[in-house]
Amino acid sequence: MIGISVSAKREWKAVLDRFQMNVDRCIKYPFGEYFTTEINGESVLFYRCGVRKVNCSAATQYVIDHFNLKKIIVAGTCAGIDDRFKNLDVFIPDKAVQYDCTVKEQEPLIKDGFTVSFDLNLLDFDVLTGTIGTADKAVVMWKDYLELKENGITIADTESAAIAYICKANNVECIIIKGISDFPINEQETQNEEQLNSFFTNVSIVMNKIIDEYLPLALQSSVKYIG
């Protein structure tokens, strides 16, 4: 069985709507809900892992232990950092970094011990790629956005690199599929609500795009860890 990890409640609602699944029909577990279905003949477990690194890491270890998963696909939205891209662009990153694990005033923002790298050569379809940065806080402040941009981060979220870290520790394959729902906005020039409204507008569009266009391909593809 393959696990599909979904984090935010609005992302989860978009998944439930797409599969005409009522939340009351889902099975509850300590970190959210899950349900099983088939996609192109492949048995999959959709599970809501909750936001931030502690929830998603614990939830991922739980489903690995209880369902003997051979692969986990992380599906969801993200903030755009590299301004060469735009809202609704979808990525499969080749590197996932936790950037809030160091004393950045004294150490590099990104360290190898908190980085998971992927060999995407086995993917048999074209997709945008780059580095996804994960931290316990969303990228809302402009100074945080500039810092990530200066460190070569392409997109950012609050769960992917932590899930990849747990998957690698368990020798479970991990593929991250993330679509940009919003970009940080300089709070000195406009209100942060504009970024939040962009997320609200785009979340279901991104999730449906991932489910319809990318998930069937990812289910049949493989990636390998580097290092």
Tab-separated table of C-alpha atoms in Angstrom:
chain	number	residue	atom	x	y	z
A	1	MET	CA	0.000	0.000	0.000
A	2	ILE	CA	1.104	3.570	-0.704
A	3	GLY	CA	0.445	6.404	1.734
A	4	ILE	CA	-0.615	9.886	0.646
A	5	SER	CA	0.186	12.478	3.299
A	6	VAL	CA	-1.953	15.629	3.459
A	7	SER	CA	-1.336	18.324	6.040
A	8	ALA	CA	-3.658	21.331	6.300
A	9	LYS	CA	-7.389	21.045	6.937
A	10	ARG	CA	-8.266	22.928	3.742
A	11	GLU	CA	-6.033	20.582	1.734
A	12	TRP	CA	-7.744	17.622	3.385
A	13	LYS	CA	-11.195	19.015	2.591
A	14	ALA	CA	-10.194	19.346	-1.060
A	15	VAL	CA	-9.133	15.676	-1.068
A	16	LEU	CA	-12.385	14.572	0.565
A	17	ASP	CA	-14.420	16.591	-1.932
A	18	ARG	CA	-12.438	15.172	-4.848
A	19	PHE	CA	-13.156	11.576	-3.743
A	20	GLN	CA	-16.715	12.363	-2.577
A	21	MET	CA	-15.715	11.207	0.888
A	22	ASN	CA	-17.494	12.496	3.987
A	23	VAL	CA	-15.247	13.155	6.975
A	24	ASP	CA	-17.575	11.040	9.119
A	25	ARG	CA	-16.671	8.021	6.992
A	26	CYS	CA	-12.962	8.483	7.651
A	27	ILE	CA	-11.232	6.514	10.385
A	28	LYS	CA	-9.788	8.597	13.194
A	29	TYR	CA	-6.295	8.055	14.570
A	30	PRO	CA	-4.210	10.126	17.017
A	31	PHE	CA	-3.179	12.769	14.484
A	32	GLY	CA	-6.211	13.166	12.236
A	33	GLU	CA	-8.187	10.892	9.931
A	34	TYR	CA	-7.511	8.490	7.101
A	35	PHE	CA	-9.332	6.544	4.407
A	36	THR	CA	-8.322	4.004	1.783
A	37	THR	CA	-9.185	3.900	-1.890
A	38	GLU	CA	-7.776	2.744	-5.224
A	39	ILE	CA	-6.193	4.845	-7.952
A	40	ASN	CA	-5.513	3.064	-11.243
A	41	GLY	CA	-5.592	-0.276	-9.443
A	42	GLU	CA	-3.146	0.820	-6.720
A	43	SER	CA	-4.284	0.654	-3.079
A	44	VAL	CA	-3.638	3.977	-1.364
A	45	LEU	CA	-4.057	5.344	2.133
A	46	PHE	CA	-4.868	9.037	2.352
A	47	TYR	CA	-4.043	10.358	5.804
A	48	ARG	CA	-4.206	13.825	7.342
A	49	CYS	CA	-1.014	14.333	9.293
A	50	GLY	CA	-1.680	17.780	10.724
A	51	VAL	CA	0.443	20.885	10.334
A	52	ARG	CA	3.971	21.492	11.630
A	53	LYS	CA	6.856	19.077	11.981
A	54	VAL	CA	5.961	17.289	15.225
A	55	ASN	CA	2.488	16.296	14.029
A	56	CYS	CA	3.535	15.223	10.551
A	57	SER	CA	6.569	13.273	11.786
A	58	ALA	CA	4.594	11.387	14.432
A	59	ALA	CA	1.734	10.729	12.023
A	60	THR	CA	4.105	9.409	9.380
A	61	GLN	CA	5.807	7.049	11.810
A	62	TYR	CA	2.351	5.862	12.925
A	63	VAL	CA	1.161	4.977	9.418
A	64	ILE	CA	4.473	3.328	8.551
A	65	ASP	CA	4.205	1.146	11.652
A	66	HIS	CA	0.526	0.261	11.224
A	67	PHE	CA	0.133	-0.129	7.448
A	68	ASN	CA	3.476	-1.475	6.196
A	69	LEU	CA	3.671	1.247	3.554
A	70	LYS	CA	6.152	0.849	0.710
A	71	LYS	CA	6.012	4.497	-0.329
A	72	ILE	CA	4.700	7.805	0.984
A	73	ILE	CA	3.723	10.656	-1.310
A	74	VAL	CA	3.516	14.094	0.296
A	75	ALA	CA	0.777	16.031	-1.510
A	76	GLY	CA	-0.074	19.625	-0.757
A	77	THR	CA	0.441	23.337	-1.157
A	78	CYS	CA	3.501	25.450	-0.487
A	79	ALA	CA	4.716	29.020	-0.532
A	80	GLY	CA	6.685	30.135	-3.536
A	81	ILE	CA	10.172	31.511	-2.818
A	82	ASP	CA	11.935	31.542	-6.181
A	83	ASP	CA	10.152	34.286	-8.131
A	84	ARG	CA	10.920	32.669	-11.482
A	85	PHE	CA	7.860	30.540	-10.760
A	86	LYS	CA	4.197	31.357	-10.202
A	87	ASN	CA	1.098	30.266	-8.355
A	88	LEU	CA	-0.200	26.785	-9.320
A	89	ASP	CA	3.218	25.570	-10.501
A	90	VAL	CA	3.752	22.000	-9.247
A	91	PHE	CA	7.101	20.602	-8.104
A	92	ILE	CA	8.740	17.341	-7.149
A	93	PRO	CA	11.766	18.591	-5.190
A	94	ASP	CA	15.129	16.863	-5.459
A	95	LYS	CA	16.156	18.214	-2.051
A	96	ALA	CA	14.224	18.744	1.186
A	97	VAL	CA	15.824	20.752	3.997
A	98	GLN	CA	14.801	21.611	7.552
A	99	TYR	CA	16.047	25.150	7.958
A	100	ASP	CA	15.019	25.858	11.563
A	101	CYS	CA	17.367	23.327	13.200
A	102	THR	CA	20.455	25.500	13.568
A	103	VAL	CA	21.555	28.632	15.415
A	104	LYS	CA	21.584	30.654	12.252
A	105	GLU	CA	23.576	33.472	13.824
A	106	GLN	CA	26.467	31.043	14.329
A	107	GLU	CA	25.868	28.192	11.845
A	108	PRO	CA	24.781	27.781	8.235
A	109	LEU	CA	21.008	27.979	7.787
A	110	ILE	CA	21.043	24.606	6.027
A	111	LYS	CA	23.072	21.641	7.281
A	112	ASP	CA	23.585	18.222	5.703
A	113	GLY	CA	22.254	16.427	8.784
A	114	PHE	CA	18.825	17.967	8.222
A	115	THR	CA	18.782	17.529	4.443
A	116	VAL	CA	17.266	14.713	2.384
A	117	SER	CA	18.300	14.526	-1.277
A	118	PHE	CA	16.565	12.540	-4.008
A	119	ASP	CA	17.640	11.011	-7.297
A	120	LEU	CA	14.738	11.758	-9.654
A	121	ASN	CA	16.227	10.016	-12.701
A	122	LEU	CA	13.744	7.148	-12.393
A	123	LEU	CA	10.764	9.463	-12.826
A	124	ASP	CA	9.294	8.834	-16.255
A	125	PHE	CA	7.554	12.200	-16.566
A	126	ASP	CA	8.670	15.833	-16.656
A	127	VAL	CA	8.129	18.042	-13.635
A	128	LEU	CA	9.560	21.184	-12.062
A	129	THR	CA	12.101	20.527	-9.335
A	130	GLY	CA	14.234	22.382	-6.804
A	131	THR	CA	14.764	22.637	-3.048
A	132	ILE	CA	11.878	22.670	-0.589
A	133	GLY	CA	12.524	24.259	2.795
A	134	THR	CA	10.556	23.165	5.867
A	135	ALA	CA	10.190	24.870	9.243
A	136	ASP	CA	7.651	25.015	12.042
A	137	LYS	CA	6.563	28.494	11.034
A	138	ALA	CA	5.034	29.396	7.700
A	139	VAL	CA	6.882	31.896	5.515
A	140	VAL	CA	4.888	35.049	6.074
A	141	MET	CA	7.410	37.682	7.149
A	142	TRP	CA	9.292	39.362	4.333
A	143	LYS	CA	12.655	38.996	6.075
A	144	ASP	CA	12.148	35.223	6.246
A	145	TYR	CA	11.291	35.127	2.566
A	146	LEU	CA	14.458	37.056	1.661
A	147	GLU	CA	16.591	34.760	3.819
A	148	LEU	CA	15.246	31.632	2.133
A	149	LYS	CA	15.669	33.177	-1.290
A	150	GLU	CA	19.294	34.030	-0.507
A	151	ASN	CA	19.883	30.398	0.524
A	152	GLY	CA	18.591	28.893	-2.713
A	153	ILE	CA	15.201	27.673	-1.464
A	154	THR	CA	12.676	27.202	-4.271
A	155	ILE	CA	9.474	26.559	-2.290
A	156	ALA	CA	8.650	26.266	1.410
A	157	ASP	CA	6.203	24.546	3.760
A	158	THR	CA	5.883	23.219	7.312
A	159	GLU	CA	6.065	19.444	6.833
A	160	SER	CA	7.727	17.929	3.738
A	161	ALA	CA	11.375	17.748	4.829
A	162	ALA	CA	10.380	16.303	8.209
A	163	ILE	CA	8.277	13.589	6.555
A	164	ALA	CA	11.119	12.786	4.161
A	165	TYR	CA	13.492	12.536	7.144
A	166	ILE	CA	11.216	9.975	8.852
A	167	CYS	CA	10.699	8.029	5.619
A	168	LYS	CA	14.428	7.790	4.965
A	169	ALA	CA	15.058	6.620	8.550
A	170	ASN	CA	12.537	3.813	7.946
A	171	ASN	CA	13.833	2.994	4.448
A	172	VAL	CA	10.446	3.929	2.970
A	173	GLU	CA	10.429	5.672	-0.401
A	174	CYS	CA	9.201	9.275	-0.358
A	175	ILE	CA	8.026	11.503	-3.195
A	176	ILE	CA	7.071	15.110	-2.460
A	177	ILE	CA	4.538	16.766	-4.774
A	178	LYS	CA	3.870	20.389	-3.925
A	179	GLY	CA	2.025	23.165	-5.744
A	180	ILE	CA	2.493	26.872	-5.081
A	181	SER	CA	-0.618	28.445	-3.569
A	182	ASP	CA	0.849	31.788	-2.508
A	183	PHE	CA	3.938	33.969	-2.292
A	184	PRO	CA	5.047	36.020	0.727
A	185	ILE	CA	4.264	39.700	0.440
A	186	ASN	CA	6.236	42.621	1.863
A	187	GLU	CA	4.182	43.542	4.918
A	188	GLN	CA	5.532	47.099	4.749
A	189	GLU	CA	3.814	47.572	1.405
A	190	THR	CA	0.542	45.683	1.843
A	191	GLN	CA	-1.426	43.524	4.270
A	192	ASN	CA	-0.507	39.885	4.917
A	193	GLU	CA	-4.160	38.962	4.357
A	194	GLU	CA	-3.437	39.090	0.626
A	195	GLN	CA	-1.140	36.061	0.934
A	196	LEU	CA	-3.707	34.204	3.044
A	197	ASN	CA	-6.464	34.962	0.558
A	198	SER	CA	-4.258	33.625	-2.226
A	199	PHE	CA	-3.905	30.370	-0.281
A	200	PHE	CA	-7.674	30.158	0.237
A	201	THR	CA	-8.295	30.730	-3.473
A	202	ASN	CA	-5.695	28.290	-4.760
A	203	VAL	CA	-5.655	25.410	-2.285
A	204	SER	CA	-8.379	23.325	-3.927
A	205	ILE	CA	-7.055	24.106	-7.414
A	206	VAL	CA	-3.586	22.896	-6.429
A	207	MET	CA	-4.869	19.750	-4.725
A	208	ASN	CA	-7.074	18.758	-7.668
A	209	LYS	CA	-4.208	19.409	-10.084
A	210	ILE	CA	-1.908	17.161	-8.046
A	211	ILE	CA	-4.522	14.396	-7.722
A	212	ASP	CA	-5.558	14.431	-11.375
A	213	GLU	CA	-2.284	15.123	-13.173
A	214	TYR	CA	0.607	14.065	-10.954
A	215	LEU	CA	-0.533	11.484	-8.431
A	216	PRO	CA	-1.310	8.709	-10.959
A	217	LEU	CA	2.175	9.155	-12.454
A	218	ALA	CA	3.916	9.266	-9.066
A	219	LEU	CA	2.178	6.088	-7.952
A	220	GLN	CA	3.848	4.241	-10.809
A	221	SER	CA	7.246	5.940	-10.481
A	222	SER	CA	10.163	5.673	-8.100
A	223	VAL	CA	12.830	7.893	-6.612
A	224	LYS	CA	15.944	7.002	-4.662
A	225	TYR	CA	17.654	8.690	-1.751
A	226	ILE	CA	21.099	10.142	-2.289
A	227	GLY	CA	23.500	9.518	0.560
